[in-house]
Amino acid sequence: MGKQGNFRGKKASKKENGNKQDSKVPSQTSGSKKRRCCGGGCLCFIVLLSALLGGVGVLYSNQEYCTQLDKVLRQYAGNEMVDEGYHKAKDAWQFVKPYAEIAQEKGTELFHKVKESSEIVLDKGTELFYKAKEEIEKLLNDPKSTKDKTEQEQKLSEEKRKAEEKRLAEEKLKAEEKRKAEEKRKAEEKRIAEEKRVAEEKRIAEEKRIAEEKRKAEEKRIAEEKRKAEGKRLAEEKRIAEEKRIAEEKRIAEEKRIAEEKRIAEEKRKAEEKRKAEEKKKEEERIAEERRKEEEKRLAEEKKKTDEKRKAEEKKLAEEKRKEEERKAEEKRKAEAKKIEEERKAEEKKLAEEKKKQEERILAEEKQRAEEKRLAEEKKKQEEKKKVDESKESETKKKEAEKTDAEIRRLEEEFKKHEEERQMEEKKLAEQKKKEEEQRLVEQKRKEEQKLAEQKKKEEEQKMAEQKRKEEQRLAEQKRKEEDKLAEQKKKKEEEKKIAEEMRKREELNKANDEREGKFVLEEDEDVNFEKATYPKKDITNDEDYNISDLLDLGDDFIQEKNLERANDHFEQLLTKYPNSPRALYGKALSLDKLAEKQRSNKMLEEAIATFQKVMDAKDTPDELFKQAGLKLGEKLEFRGWNSKAAATYQNLVNKFPSDITVRKKLGVSYLLMGQNEKARRVFSDILDIDKGNNFARVHLGFIVKVTDNNPQESIPLLRAIMESNSKEIQEGKFYFHLGDAYQRLNQTEKAYEVYERGVKKGLFLSKYQRSLYNCDGIKAQPWWKPEETGYQQYLKILTDNWKLIRDEGMKQIDPKTGSFLPEEENLLDKGQWMQFTLYARGKKNAKNCAKVPKVCELLDQITPAKSCVRGQIKYSLMKPGVHVWPHCGPTNCRIRAHLGLVIPEGPKIRVADETRTWKEGQFIIIDDSFEHEVWHTGASDRLILIVDFWHPDIDEKTRRTLDPI
């Protein structure tokens, strides 16, 4: 309401205020002007004028006029009088308040009057000052103002009374608080004295307890030395048994090595014989081809030789068939092969007959046309009135002779053509028989190897059975010793229990005596609590498990010693007696997990998973054990591919331990494995809210921003944590891969290759260009391949010979109505439209798509190294004009990728490493797509190719069977 801050000076005392208030009352009620002026009237005027200026300040927030008036008043009324007025106004604001309200009511008019008066006072001096004073007094002597002032004074008096009562109440309250504080101080001194007395008694009891503990520790040390001696003896026995086992394994390994060397030598010998036979066969074919070219004119002789050769081949096949029939296992396959061959021959025969009929029809039509032409010419000649009958007859004879000669030549050429086709057909049949023979030999070799492997497996099973029997005997003996040991320990514990009982009774007696003597004795359970507090595994042991901690620790020792069967049996025995023991359940789960890993048993692993879950579901599982079981359970669920269950487990841990960053990391990674990137984003963001500098969360969040949001600009600051930190948990190839890729997509190529070079130095990439993440070691690495380097020429030839058929069936599927071609979904496309039509993926045939291109898939079924490649695909690739594909690398170096050109206009090109090439129709280009490659299409029409992934030729069959699909 007012400008209290304008008043300066110290507050007057209560007594002074009272006196001043008394002096004000008569001054306001007096009717004499002179008395008001002499008895403090000027002072009242100053106070009232200050109040008015305060009110005006409230209305207009203008300090200037108050300052001017202050100067004038001090000049004409004196500093002491003005200061006293200020003090009064400050200490009695309620007294001044009515005058400020008058200023508010009068508003602008009064403000201007005061302003004018103050300005006149400044200019004219004392006379006008009194005029201004009279104007203000007139205004203040208004009855309404006087009434308000009286009411205000009464109100102020009432408030002063209440303030005094409040002050007295506060003083009383402070006195009471002071009394209570004094009582509290005395109580605290008494409590401290009591605590000192109790502490002294505790010290005496502690000394007694320490002495007792020393005695127990000495007894425990003696028992431990005995246990160590026994353990040392058992370890020595175990070492001898282990040495025997290692010697036996070395002997078996040596036998295996010798057998393997014999097998490899035999395979080399067979391969050498096969190679020589192949070379001999090729030489014979070359000689036969040269003879055929030299004796082409002697068709009859060539036919005879061919027939003889065919008969000899048939005789050879009959002999081979007779031999094959002796092998019952091959009869069914032969029958099926023969059936297929007969169907093929029937089809070929049918096609040949249709072709022959078509040629006969064409020949008949040509004859008919020639006859009609001849008749027309004869009719024309008759109409010429037989003027040149003789010349016509001679000409006709001549033409007929020429026609006859031409017909004879044509027939000879057709015969020659048919003969060549027949020879080509026979050659094709010979080649096919040769391939079948090769396949038969390969199959025979495979079966022999399988037979040897089975025989070897049986021998190994027999040896394993013998070893298992010996191991069972050893375990039985060990179990018997363990039972004896447990019985001895039980007996010892019973004796210790008796001693403890006697000691307890003695201590109770001592306690009774001490109580009579006024001494304090510690409770017996304090000793137990102290021992538990020093127990190394107290965080994972509840009270009930602590009672059997020796047995639980023994099982843990078995796991540490990798005696897993014994550990599993031990914990199962414990669980029969203590079925709800969290630590026993956890020990059993651990032993089952390690046994599953050793025996490669999914069934045992699933049993371990169920047992880990029981630990988490147990009623009294300690928090630390709950966390350990949850982390193990999540890992094993992820290993089995049950990612949703793993995520639920980690979420359970996060709910229980919200501030534990480790379990939040596990949850985020689990969501990424499931492809739930948005949930993973929230988890890693929460981690950064808890720990802003957490590089693990930064890198994974950067990965999500790069892959999901396709935002390389924002992902780079997050992904760069891998360059700024040496933490092993984030030094992964995929993070370097995506950081470099983000730089490349922003055209910062130099920075990208700096990242790749860093990845090469850390052993994450094979080279700066070859950045695949799922690799086989020690295989040939080059960006471009020639067909003869692959060893797959025969398969490539099948496709190049039929490239038009492949093209035509693929072109029919380009129509959007078929729904065959789908957009590429690998986030590799910068611009344009790039589509694919997949026939094989991860070693499996897409039956639905193959039904749309049956002839192509029939060809592909013959190409085993491609259709069986679980780390590759076979697909059509359609690229529209204007496409640019970002530089990228394939995921694995275990394959080579062959591109067959089908429809190749001007404009498309591909860069692999630092070399750029293009495609040609009906021809292959072969690359290793684990090297960086980039594609452009600047032409005007569609580009269509067939992509065929083959196994890398350096990877053997055994390794291929062990590799996971990609």
GROMACS .gro file of N, CA, C and O in nm, residues 12-77:
model
  264
   12ALA      N    1   1.203   0.404   1.691
   12ALA     CA    2   1.199   0.455   1.828
   12ALA      C    3   1.154   0.349   1.924
   12ALA      O    4   1.093   0.252   1.884
   13SER      N    5   1.188   0.368   2.048
   13SER     CA    6   1.148   0.270   2.150
   13SER      C    7   0.999   0.276   2.173
   13SER      O    8   0.931   0.370   2.132
   14LYS      N    9   0.951   0.171   2.243
   14LYS     CA   10   0.807   0.162   2.269
   14LYS      C   11   0.758   0.280   2.352
   14LYS      O   12   0.653   0.338   2.328
   15LYS      N   13   0.838   0.319   2.446
   15LYS     CA   14   0.801   0.429   2.535
   15LYS      C   15   0.791   0.559   2.458
   15LYS      O   16   0.699   0.638   2.473
   16GLU      N   17   0.890   0.585   2.372
   16GLU     CA   18   0.891   0.707   2.292
   16GLU      C   19   0.771   0.710   2.201
   16GLU      O   20   0.708   0.814   2.183
   17ASN      N   21   0.740   0.597   2.138
   17ASN     CA   22   0.625   0.589   2.048
   17ASN      C   23   0.496   0.623   2.122
   17ASN      O   24   0.407   0.689   2.070
   18GLY      N   25   0.487   0.570   2.244
   18GLY     CA   26   0.368   0.599   2.324
   18GLY      C   27   0.355   0.748   2.353
   18GLY      O   28   0.248   0.806   2.341
   19ASN      N   29   0.465   0.810   2.389
   19ASN     CA   30   0.463   0.953   2.417
   19ASN      C   31   0.425   1.033   2.295
   19ASN      O   32   0.349   1.128   2.300
   20LYS      N   33   0.484   0.995   2.182
   20LYS     CA   34   0.458   1.067   2.058
   20LYS      C   35   0.314   1.050   2.015
   20LYS      O   36   0.251   1.141   1.962
   21GLN      N   37   0.261   0.931   2.036
   21GLN     CA   38   0.121   0.907   1.999
   21GLN      C   39   0.028   0.994   2.083
   21GLN      O   40  -0.069   1.049   2.035
   22ASP      N   41   0.063   1.008   2.213
   22ASP     CA   42  -0.018   1.091   2.303
   22ASP      C   43  -0.016   1.236   2.258
   22ASP      O   44  -0.115   1.308   2.268
   23SER      N   45   0.101   1.280   2.210
   23SER     CA   46   0.112   1.419   2.167
   23SER      C   47   0.038   1.445   2.039
   23SER      O   48  -0.001   1.556   2.010
   24LYS      N   49   0.015   1.340   1.960
   24LYS     CA   50  -0.053   1.358   1.831
   24LYS      C   51  -0.203   1.375   1.849
   24LYS      O   52  -0.268   1.444   1.773
   25VAL      N   53  -0.259   1.307   1.946
   25VAL     CA   54  -0.406   1.306   1.960
   25VAL      C   55  -0.462   1.444   1.985
   25VAL      O   56  -0.549   1.490   1.913
   26PRO      N   57  -0.409   1.522   2.082
   26PRO     CA   58  -0.463   1.659   2.102
   26PRO      C   59  -0.435   1.748   1.985
   26PRO      O   60  -0.512   1.837   1.955
   27SER      N   61  -0.324   1.724   1.917
   27SER     CA   62  -0.292   1.810   1.804
   27SER      C   63  -0.392   1.795   1.693
   27SER      O   64  -0.417   1.886   1.619
   28GLN      N   65  -0.454   1.677   1.680
   28GLN     CA   66  -0.550   1.654   1.574
   28GLN      C   67  -0.689   1.705   1.612
   28GLN      O   68  -0.769   1.737   1.525
   29THR      N   69  -0.714   1.712   1.743
   29THR     CA   70  -0.849   1.752   1.788
   29THR      C   71  -0.860   1.901   1.821
   29THR      O   72  -0.967   1.956   1.841
   30SER      N   73  -0.750   1.969   1.829
   30SER     CA   74  -0.751   2.111   1.866
   30SER      C   75  -0.811   2.195   1.757
   30SER      O   76  -0.788   2.169   1.640
   31GLY      N   77  -0.883   2.297   1.792
   31GLY     CA   78  -0.941   2.388   1.693
   31GLY      C   79  -0.856   2.507   1.665
   31GLY      O   80  -0.886   2.587   1.575
   32SER      N   81  -0.751   2.533   1.744
   32SER     CA   82  -0.669   2.652   1.726
   32SER      C   83  -0.559   2.629   1.629
   32SER      O   84  -0.482   2.535   1.643
   33LYS      N   85  -0.553   2.712   1.527
   33LYS     CA   86  -0.447   2.701   1.426
   33LYS      C   87  -0.311   2.728   1.483
   33LYS      O   88  -0.213   2.662   1.454
   34LYS      N   89  -0.306   2.827   1.572
   34LYS     CA   90  -0.177   2.865   1.631
   34LYS      C   91  -0.123   2.753   1.715
   34LYS      O   92  -0.005   2.721   1.711
   35ARG      N   93  -0.212   2.692   1.793
   35ARG     CA   94  -0.167   2.584   1.881
   35ARG      C   95  -0.114   2.465   1.800
   35ARG      O   96  -0.019   2.400   1.835
   36ARG      N   97  -0.180   2.441   1.686
   36ARG     CA   98  -0.134   2.329   1.602
   36ARG      C   99   0.005   2.357   1.551
   36ARG      O  100   0.091   2.271   1.546
   37CYS      N  101   0.028   2.482   1.515
   37CYS     CA  102   0.160   2.513   1.460
   37CYS      C  103   0.266   2.511   1.567
   37CYS      O  104   0.377   2.467   1.542
   38CYS      N  105   0.230   2.568   1.686
   38CYS     CA  106   0.333   2.576   1.790
   38CYS      C  107   0.348   2.445   1.863
   38CYS      O  108   0.456   2.413   1.911
   39GLY      N  109   0.238   2.369   1.879
   39GLY     CA  110   0.246   2.245   1.958
   39GLY      C  111   0.275   2.123   1.874
   39GLY      O  112   0.231   2.015   1.903
   40GLY      N  113   0.344   2.148   1.770
   40GLY     CA  114   0.379   2.031   1.682
   40GLY      C  115   0.304   2.030   1.553
   40GLY      O  116   0.301   1.930   1.484
   41GLY      N  117   0.236   2.142   1.523
   41GLY     CA  118   0.159   2.149   1.398
   41GLY      C  119   0.245   2.131   1.277
   41GLY      O  120   0.209   2.063   1.181
   42CYS      N  121   0.363   2.199   1.279
   42CYS     CA  122   0.453   2.184   1.164
   42CYS      C  123   0.497   2.040   1.147
   42CYS      O  124   0.510   1.990   1.036
   43LEU      N  125   0.521   1.978   1.261
   43LEU     CA  126   0.563   1.836   1.255
   43LEU      C  127   0.452   1.750   1.196
   43LEU      O  128   0.476   1.663   1.112
   44CYS      N  129   0.327   1.780   1.241
   44CYS     CA  130   0.213   1.704   1.185
   44CYS      C  131   0.201   1.730   1.036
   44CYS      O  132   0.170   1.639   0.959
   45PHE      N  133   0.219   1.856   1.002
   45PHE     CA  134   0.213   1.889   0.860
   45PHE      C  135   0.315   1.811   0.778
   45PHE      O  136   0.286   1.759   0.671
   46ILE      N  137   0.434   1.807   0.833
   46ILE     CA  138   0.541   1.732   0.762
   46ILE      C  139   0.504   1.585   0.749
   46ILE      O  140   0.519   1.523   0.644
   47VAL      N  141   0.452   1.527   0.861
   47VAL     CA  142   0.412   1.384   0.859
   47VAL      C  143   0.303   1.362   0.756
   47VAL      O  144   0.307   1.269   0.676
   48LEU      N  145   0.201   1.456   0.760
   48LEU     CA  146   0.090   1.439   0.666
   48LEU      C  147   0.137   1.457   0.522
   48LEU      O  148   0.095   1.385   0.431
   49LEU      N  149   0.223   1.556   0.502
   49LEU     CA  150   0.273   1.578   0.366
   49LEU      C  151   0.354   1.458   0.316
   49LEU      O  152   0.344   1.418   0.200
   50SER      N  153   0.431   1.396   0.407
   50SER     CA  154   0.508   1.275   0.369
   50SER      C  155   0.414   1.161   0.334
   50SER      O  156   0.437   1.086   0.240
   51ALA      N  157   0.305   1.148   0.413
   51ALA     CA  158   0.207   1.041   0.386
   51ALA      C  159   0.144   1.061   0.250
   51ALA      O  160   0.124   0.966   0.173
   52LEU      N  161   0.107   1.192   0.221
   52LEU     CA  162   0.047   1.219   0.091
   52LEU      C  163   0.143   1.184  -0.022
   52LEU      O  164   0.107   1.124  -0.122
   53LEU      N  165   0.270   1.223  -0.005
   53LEU     CA  166   0.368   1.189  -0.110
   53LEU      C  167   0.386   1.038  -0.122
   53LEU      O  168   0.408   0.984  -0.230
   54GLY      N  169   0.378   0.965  -0.007
   54GLY     CA  170   0.385   0.818  -0.014
   54GLY      C  171   0.271   0.761  -0.094
   54GLY      O  172   0.288   0.671  -0.176
   55GLY      N  173   0.147   0.815  -0.070
   55GLY     CA  174   0.032   0.768  -0.148
   55GLY      C  175   0.046   0.799  -0.295
   55GLY      O  176   0.015   0.718  -0.381
   56VAL      N  177   0.094   0.922  -0.322
   56VAL     CA  178   0.117   0.958  -0.463
   56VAL      C  179   0.220   0.865  -0.525
   56VAL      O  180   0.207   0.823  -0.640
   57GLY      N  181   0.322   0.828  -0.446
   57GLY     CA  182   0.425   0.734  -0.499
   57GLY      C  183   0.364   0.600  -0.533
   57GLY      O  184   0.402   0.536  -0.630
   58VAL      N  185   0.268   0.555  -0.451
   58VAL     CA  186   0.201   0.428  -0.481
   58VAL      C  187   0.129   0.436  -0.612
   58VAL      O  188   0.129   0.345  -0.694
   59LEU      N  189   0.064   0.555  -0.633
   59LEU     CA  190  -0.014   0.570  -0.756
   59LEU      C  191   0.074   0.589  -0.877
   59LEU      O  192   0.048   0.538  -0.985
   60TYR      N  193   0.180   0.664  -0.864
   60TYR     CA  194   0.255   0.704  -0.983
   60TYR      C  195   0.397   0.655  -0.984
   60TYR      O  196   0.466   0.672  -1.084
   61SER      N  197   0.444   0.592  -0.875
   61SER     CA  198   0.580   0.537  -0.867
   61SER      C  199   0.683   0.641  -0.910
   61SER      O  200   0.772   0.614  -0.991
   62ASN      N  201   0.665   0.767  -0.859
   62ASN     CA  202   0.755   0.875  -0.901
   62ASN      C  203   0.828   0.927  -0.778
   62ASN      O  204   0.767   0.987  -0.689
   63GLN      N  205   0.955   0.902  -0.769
   63GLN     CA  206   1.036   0.939  -0.652
   63GLN      C  207   1.080   1.086  -0.657
   63GLN      O  208   1.119   1.144  -0.557
   64GLU      N  209   1.069   1.145  -0.775
   64GLU     CA  210   1.129   1.278  -0.794
   64GLU      C  211   1.067   1.383  -0.701
   64GLU      O  212   1.136   1.458  -0.634
   65TYR      N  213   0.930   1.379  -0.691
   65TYR     CA  214   0.863   1.484  -0.615
   65TYR      C  215   0.885   1.467  -0.465
   65TYR      O  216   0.898   1.563  -0.391
   66CYS      N  217   0.890   1.343  -0.423
   66CYS     CA  218   0.918   1.317  -0.281
   66CYS      C  219   1.056   1.372  -0.244
   66CYS      O  220   1.077   1.433  -0.140
   67THR      N  221   1.151   1.353  -0.333
   67THR     CA  222   1.287   1.401  -0.308
   67THR      C  223   1.292   1.553  -0.302
   67THR      O  224   1.357   1.614  -0.215
   68GLN      N  225   1.218   1.620  -0.396
   68GLN     CA  226   1.215   1.766  -0.396
   68GLN      C  227   1.154   1.823  -0.269
   68GLN      O  228   1.207   1.917  -0.206
   69LEU      N  229   1.041   1.763  -0.229
   69LEU     CA  230   0.972   1.810  -0.109
   69LEU      C  231   1.059   1.790   0.014
   69LEU      O  232   1.063   1.874   0.104
   70ASP      N  233   1.130   1.678   0.018
   70ASP     CA  234   1.220   1.649   0.131
   70ASP      C  235   1.324   1.761   0.144
   70ASP      O  236   1.355   1.809   0.253
   71LYS      N  237   1.378   1.804   0.029
   71LYS     CA  238   1.477   1.913   0.031
   71LYS      C  239   1.418   2.042   0.086
   71LYS      O  240   1.478   2.113   0.169
   72VAL      N  241   1.293   2.075   0.040
   72VAL     CA  242   1.228   2.200   0.082
   72VAL      C  243   1.200   2.199   0.231
   72VAL      O  244   1.227   2.293   0.305
   73LEU      N  245   1.142   2.084   0.277
   73LEU     CA  246   1.105   2.073   0.419
   73LEU      C  247   1.229   2.086   0.508
   73LEU      O  248   1.227   2.149   0.613
   74ARG      N  249   1.336   2.023   0.466
   74ARG     CA  250   1.458   2.030   0.546
   74ARG      C  251   1.513   2.175   0.547
   74ARG      O  252   1.574   2.219   0.644
   75GLN      N  253   1.493   2.244   0.438
   75GLN     CA  254   1.546   2.380   0.429
   75GLN      C  255   1.471   2.475   0.523
   75GLN      O  256   1.530   2.561   0.588
   76TYR      N  257   1.331   2.460   0.528
   76TYR     CA  258   1.250   2.554   0.601
   76TYR      C  259   1.206   2.506   0.738
   76TYR      O  260   1.175   2.586   0.825
   77ALA      N  261   1.199   2.371   0.760
   77ALA     CA  262   1.153   2.321   0.890
   77ALA      C  263   1.266   2.266   0.974
   77ALA      O  264   1.249   2.239   1.092
   0.00000   0.00000   0.00000
